[in-house]
Coordinates of C-alpha atoms in Angstrom, one line a residue:
X1 CA 16.0 4.5 8.0
X2 CA 12.3 5.1 7.1
X3 CA 11.4 8.7 6.4
X4 CA 10.0 10.8 9.4
X5 CA 7.6 13.6 8.6
X6 CA 8.8 15.8 11.4
X7 CA 12.4 14.9 12.4
X8 CA 12.7 17.9 14.8
X9 CA 9.7 16.7 16.8
X10 CA 11.1 13.2 17.0
X11 CA 14.5 14.4 18.2
X12 CA 12.7 16.5 20.8
X13 CA 10.7 13.5 22.1
X14 CA 13.9 11.4 22.3
X15 CA 15.6 14.2 24.3
X16 CA 12.7 14.4 26.7
X17 CA 12.9 10.7 27.4
X18 CA 16.6 10.8 28.0
X19 CA 16.1 13.7 30.4
X20 CA 13.3 11.8 32.3
X21 CA 15.5 8.8 32.7
X22 CA 18.8 10.6 33.3
X23 CA 19.0 9.4 36.9
X24 CA 17.7 5.9 36.1
X25 CA 21.0 4.4 35.3
X26 CA 21.7 3.1 38.8
X27 CA 20.7 -0.4 40.1
X28 CA 16.9 -0.7 40.5
X29 CA 16.3 2.6 38.9
X30 CA 16.6 4.8 42.0
X31 CA 16.4 8.5 41.3
X32 CA 18.6 11.3 42.6
X33 CA 17.3 13.0 45.7
X34 CA 14.7 15.6 44.9
X35 CA 14.0 14.4 41.4
X36 CA 10.3 15.0 40.4
X37 CA 10.0 12.2 37.9
X38 CA 7.4 9.4 38.2
X39 CA 7.3 6.0 36.6
X40 CA 4.1 7.1 34.9
X41 CA 6.0 10.0 33.3
X42 CA 8.6 7.6 31.9
X43 CA 6.0 5.0 30.7
X44 CA 4.0 7.7 28.9
X45 CA 7.1 9.0 27.1
X46 CA 8.3 5.4 26.4
X47 CA 5.1 4.8 24.4
X48 CA 6.0 7.7 22.1
X49 CA 9.6 7.0 21.6
X50 CA 9.0 3.3 20.9
X51 CA 7.0 4.3 17.8
X52 CA 10.0 6.4 16.8
X53 CA 12.3 3.4 17.3
X54 CA 10.0 1.3 15.1
X55 CA 10.3 3.8 12.3
X56 CA 14.0 4.5 12.4
X57 CA 15.5 1.2 13.7
X58 CA 12.9 -1.6 13.2
X59 CA 15.2 -4.2 14.8
X60 CA 15.7 -2.3 18.0
X61 CA 13.7 -4.6 20.2
X62 CA 15.6 -7.7 19.1
X63 CA 18.9 -5.9 19.6
X64 CA 17.8 -4.6 23.0
X65 CA 16.6 -8.0 24.2
X66 CA 20.1 -9.4 23.8
X67 CA 21.5 -7.1 26.5
X68 CA 18.4 -6.8 28.8
X69 CA 19.2 -6.3 32.5
X70 CA 16.2 -6.3 34.8
X71 CA 18.1 -4.2 37.4
X72 CA 18.8 -1.5 34.8
X73 CA 15.3 -1.2 33.4
X74 CA 15.5 1.8 31.1
X75 CA 19.2 1.5 30.1
X76 CA 18.3 -0.4 26.9
X77 CA 15.8 2.3 25.9
X78 CA 18.3 5.0 26.6
X79 CA 21.0 3.4 24.4
X80 CA 18.4 3.0 21.6
X81 CA 17.2 6.6 22.0
X82 CA 20.8 7.8 21.7
X83 CA 21.4 5.7 18.5
X84 CA 18.1 6.7 17.0
X85 CA 18.6 10.4 17.8
X86 CA 22.0 10.3 16.0
X87 CA 20.5 8.5 13.1
X88 CA 17.9 11.2 12.6
X89 CA 20.2 14.1 13.1
X90 CA 22.9 12.8 10.8
X91 CA 20.7 11.0 8.2
X92 CA 21.2 13.5 5.4
X93 CA 25.0 13.7 6.1
X94 CA 25.4 10.0 6.1
X95 CA 23.4 9.5 2.9
X96 CA 25.3 12.2 1.1
X97 CA 28.7 10.9 2.1
X98 CA 27.8 7.3 1.4
X99 CA 26.3 8.1 -2.0
X100 CA 22.7 7.3 -1.1
X101 CA 21.0 10.7 -1.3
X102 CA 18.1 9.7 -3.4
X103 CA 14.6 10.9 -2.6
X104 CA 12.6 8.6 -0.3
X105 CA 9.0 7.7 -0.3
X106 CA 6.9 7.6 2.8
X107 CA 3.7 5.5 2.9
X108 CA 1.9 8.3 4.8
X109 CA 2.5 10.6 1.9
X110 CA 0.5 8.4 -0.5
X111 CA -3.0 9.3 -1.5
X112 CA -5.3 9.1 1.6
X113 CA -7.5 6.4 0.0
X114 CA -4.6 4.1 -0.2
X115 CA -2.9 4.8 3.1
X116 CA -6.2 4.9 5.1
X117 CA -7.1 1.5 3.7
X118 CA -3.6 0.0 4.2
X119 CA -2.4 1.6 7.4
X120 CA -3.5 -0.8 10.2
X121 CA -2.5 -3.9 8.4
X122 CA 0.8 -2.3 7.2
X123 CA 1.8 -1.3 10.7
X124 CA 1.4 -5.0 11.9
X125 CA 3.6 -6.3 9.0
X126 CA 0.7 -7.8 6.9
X127 CA 1.9 -6.2 3.7
X128 CA 0.0 -8.3 1.2
X129 CA -3.2 -7.8 3.1
X130 CA -2.5 -4.1 3.3
X131 CA -2.3 -3.9 -0.5
X132 CA -5.6 -5.8 -0.8
X133 CA -7.2 -3.4 1.6
X134 CA -5.9 -0.4 -0.2
X135 CA -7.3 -1.9 -3.5
X136 CA -10.7 -2.3 -2.0
X137 CA -10.7 1.2 -0.7
X138 CA -9.8 2.7 -4.1
X139 CA -12.5 0.6 -5.7
X140 CA -15.1 1.7 -3.2
X141 CA -14.2 5.4 -3.5
X142 CA -14.3 5.2 -7.3
X143 CA -17.8 3.7 -7.1
X144 CA -18.8 6.4 -4.7
X145 CA -17.6 9.1 -7.0
X146 CA -19.5 7.6 -9.9
X147 CA -22.5 6.8 -7.7
X148 CA -22.4 3.1 -8.8
X149 CA -22.5 -0.2 -6.9
X150 CA -21.5 -2.3 -9.9
X151 CA -19.3 -3.1 -11.7
X152 CA -16.0 -3.3 -9.7
X153 CA -12.3 -3.5 -10.1
X154 CA -11.0 -4.1 -13.7
X155 CA -14.5 -3.8 -15.2
X156 CA -15.2 -0.7 -13.3
X157 CA -12.1 1.1 -14.5
X158 CA -12.4 -0.2 -18.1
X159 CA -15.9 1.3 -18.2
X160 CA -15.2 4.5 -16.4
X161 CA -12.1 5.4 -18.3
X162 CA -13.5 4.5 -21.7
X163 CA -13.1 7.2 -24.3
X164 CA -16.7 6.5 -25.5
X165 CA -19.4 9.0 -24.5
X166 CA -21.2 8.4 -21.2
X167 CA -24.3 6.3 -21.3
X168 CA -27.2 5.7 -18.9
X169 CA -25.8 3.9 -15.9
X170 CA -22.2 4.2 -17.4
X171 CA -20.7 7.5 -16.3
X172 CA -17.1 8.3 -17.4
X173 CA -14.0 9.6 -15.6
X174 CA -12.1 12.3 -17.6
X175 CA -8.6 13.0 -16.4
X176 CA -8.5 15.9 -18.9
X177 CA -11.1 17.6 -21.1
X178 CA -12.0 15.7 -24.2
X179 CA -10.5 17.9 -26.8
X180 CA -10.3 15.1 -29.4
X181 CA -6.5 15.0 -29.2
X182 CA -4.2 12.0 -29.2
X183 CA -3.1 13.1 -25.7
X184 CA -6.6 12.8 -24.4
X185 CA -7.0 9.3 -26.0
X186 CA -3.7 8.1 -24.7
X187 CA -4.5 9.4 -21.2
X188 CA -7.7 7.5 -21.0
X189 CA -6.1 4.4 -22.4
X190 CA -3.2 4.7 -20.0
X191 CA -5.5 5.0 -17.0
X192 CA -7.4 1.8 -18.0
X193 CA -4.1 0.0 -18.4
X194 CA -2.8 1.1 -15.1
X195 CA -6.0 0.1 -13.3
X196 CA -5.9 -3.4 -15.0
X197 CA -2.3 -3.8 -13.9
X198 CA -3.1 -2.8 -10.4
X199 CA -6.0 -5.2 -10.0
X200 CA -5.1 -8.1 -12.2
X201 CA -1.3 -8.0 -11.5
X202 CA -1.2 -6.8 -7.9
X203 CA -4.4 -7.1 -6.1
X204 CA -5.4 -10.6 -7.4
X205 CA -2.2 -12.4 -6.6
X206 CA -2.0 -10.8 -3.1
X207 CA -5.6 -11.8 -2.4
X208 CA -5.8 -15.3 -3.9
X209 CA -2.3 -16.9 -3.8
X210 CA -2.2 -18.5 -0.3
X211 CA 1.3 -20.0 -1.0
X212 CA 3.0 -16.7 -1.6
X213 CA 5.3 -15.6 1.2
X214 CA 5.1 -12.1 2.7
X215 CA 6.3 -9.3 0.5
X216 CA 9.5 -7.4 1.5
X217 CA 8.4 -4.0 2.8
X218 CA 10.1 -2.0 -0.1
X219 CA 8.3 -4.1 -2.7
X220 CA 5.0 -3.7 -0.9
X221 CA 5.5 0.1 -0.8
X222 CA 6.1 0.1 -4.6
X223 CA 2.8 -1.7 -5.1
X224 CA 1.0 0.8 -2.8
X225 CA 2.5 3.6 -4.8
X226 CA 1.0 2.2 -8.0
X227 CA -2.5 2.3 -6.4
X228 CA -1.8 5.8 -5.1
X229 CA -1.2 7.0 -8.7
X230 CA -4.5 5.4 -9.8
X231 CA -6.3 6.9 -6.7
X232 CA -5.0 10.4 -7.5
X233 CA -6.1 10.2 -11.1
X234 CA -9.6 9.1 -10.0
X235 CA -9.9 11.7 -7.3
X236 CA -8.8 14.6 -9.6
X237 CA -10.9 13.4 -12.6
X238 CA -14.2 15.0 -13.6
X239 CA -17.3 12.8 -14.0
X240 CA -19.2 12.8 -17.2
X241 CA -22.8 11.6 -17.0
X242 CA -25.1 10.7 -19.9
X243 CA -27.2 13.7 -21.1

């Protein structure tokens, strides 16, 4: 199950859908006498819960299509809503008892530059393209911070994280104050190395290797997390301009 930012809200939305469709279990979806529920009410709530389904049980639509009955229109959604509600409510208990209580990473908790760049492609399952889009966004935001148009990607980060003093047209990013220590030098060197790994090792293959299959979602999330670390360092760094 993918993490949900507000599980209580999700459970509330599922319960509302189940309440709206409570009398829809009879053939052709006839309501009980006096019920004040419209098809529009149900359709509006279905739009919300389907997104919850996608997050918690991504294979729900395939599972539901196997037992589809046109005369019992909302029964499939009701069954899925019950399953998903139980999954949310008992997730912590299940993971604890099955030995899988490790912390989980949500893409929406990554640095905004990364997730804003990747989100639309990610949600449609284009994971490699999402990583490329996130890489472009981080590159563009770094250029904006430094007020540069050139260079870009590996050259940009090698230059901006250089331990050398800033020069005309070559401002620097400083993750920590330059106190002349080994820690300062290793921090700048590490930032350059991470940036090169992100762009040379992740962004380039995802962008240029047409024969590569789609990444598994968990591997793609790991790659996004690497860009998120880089983005956060850039965002928090101070800029040193030439005097």
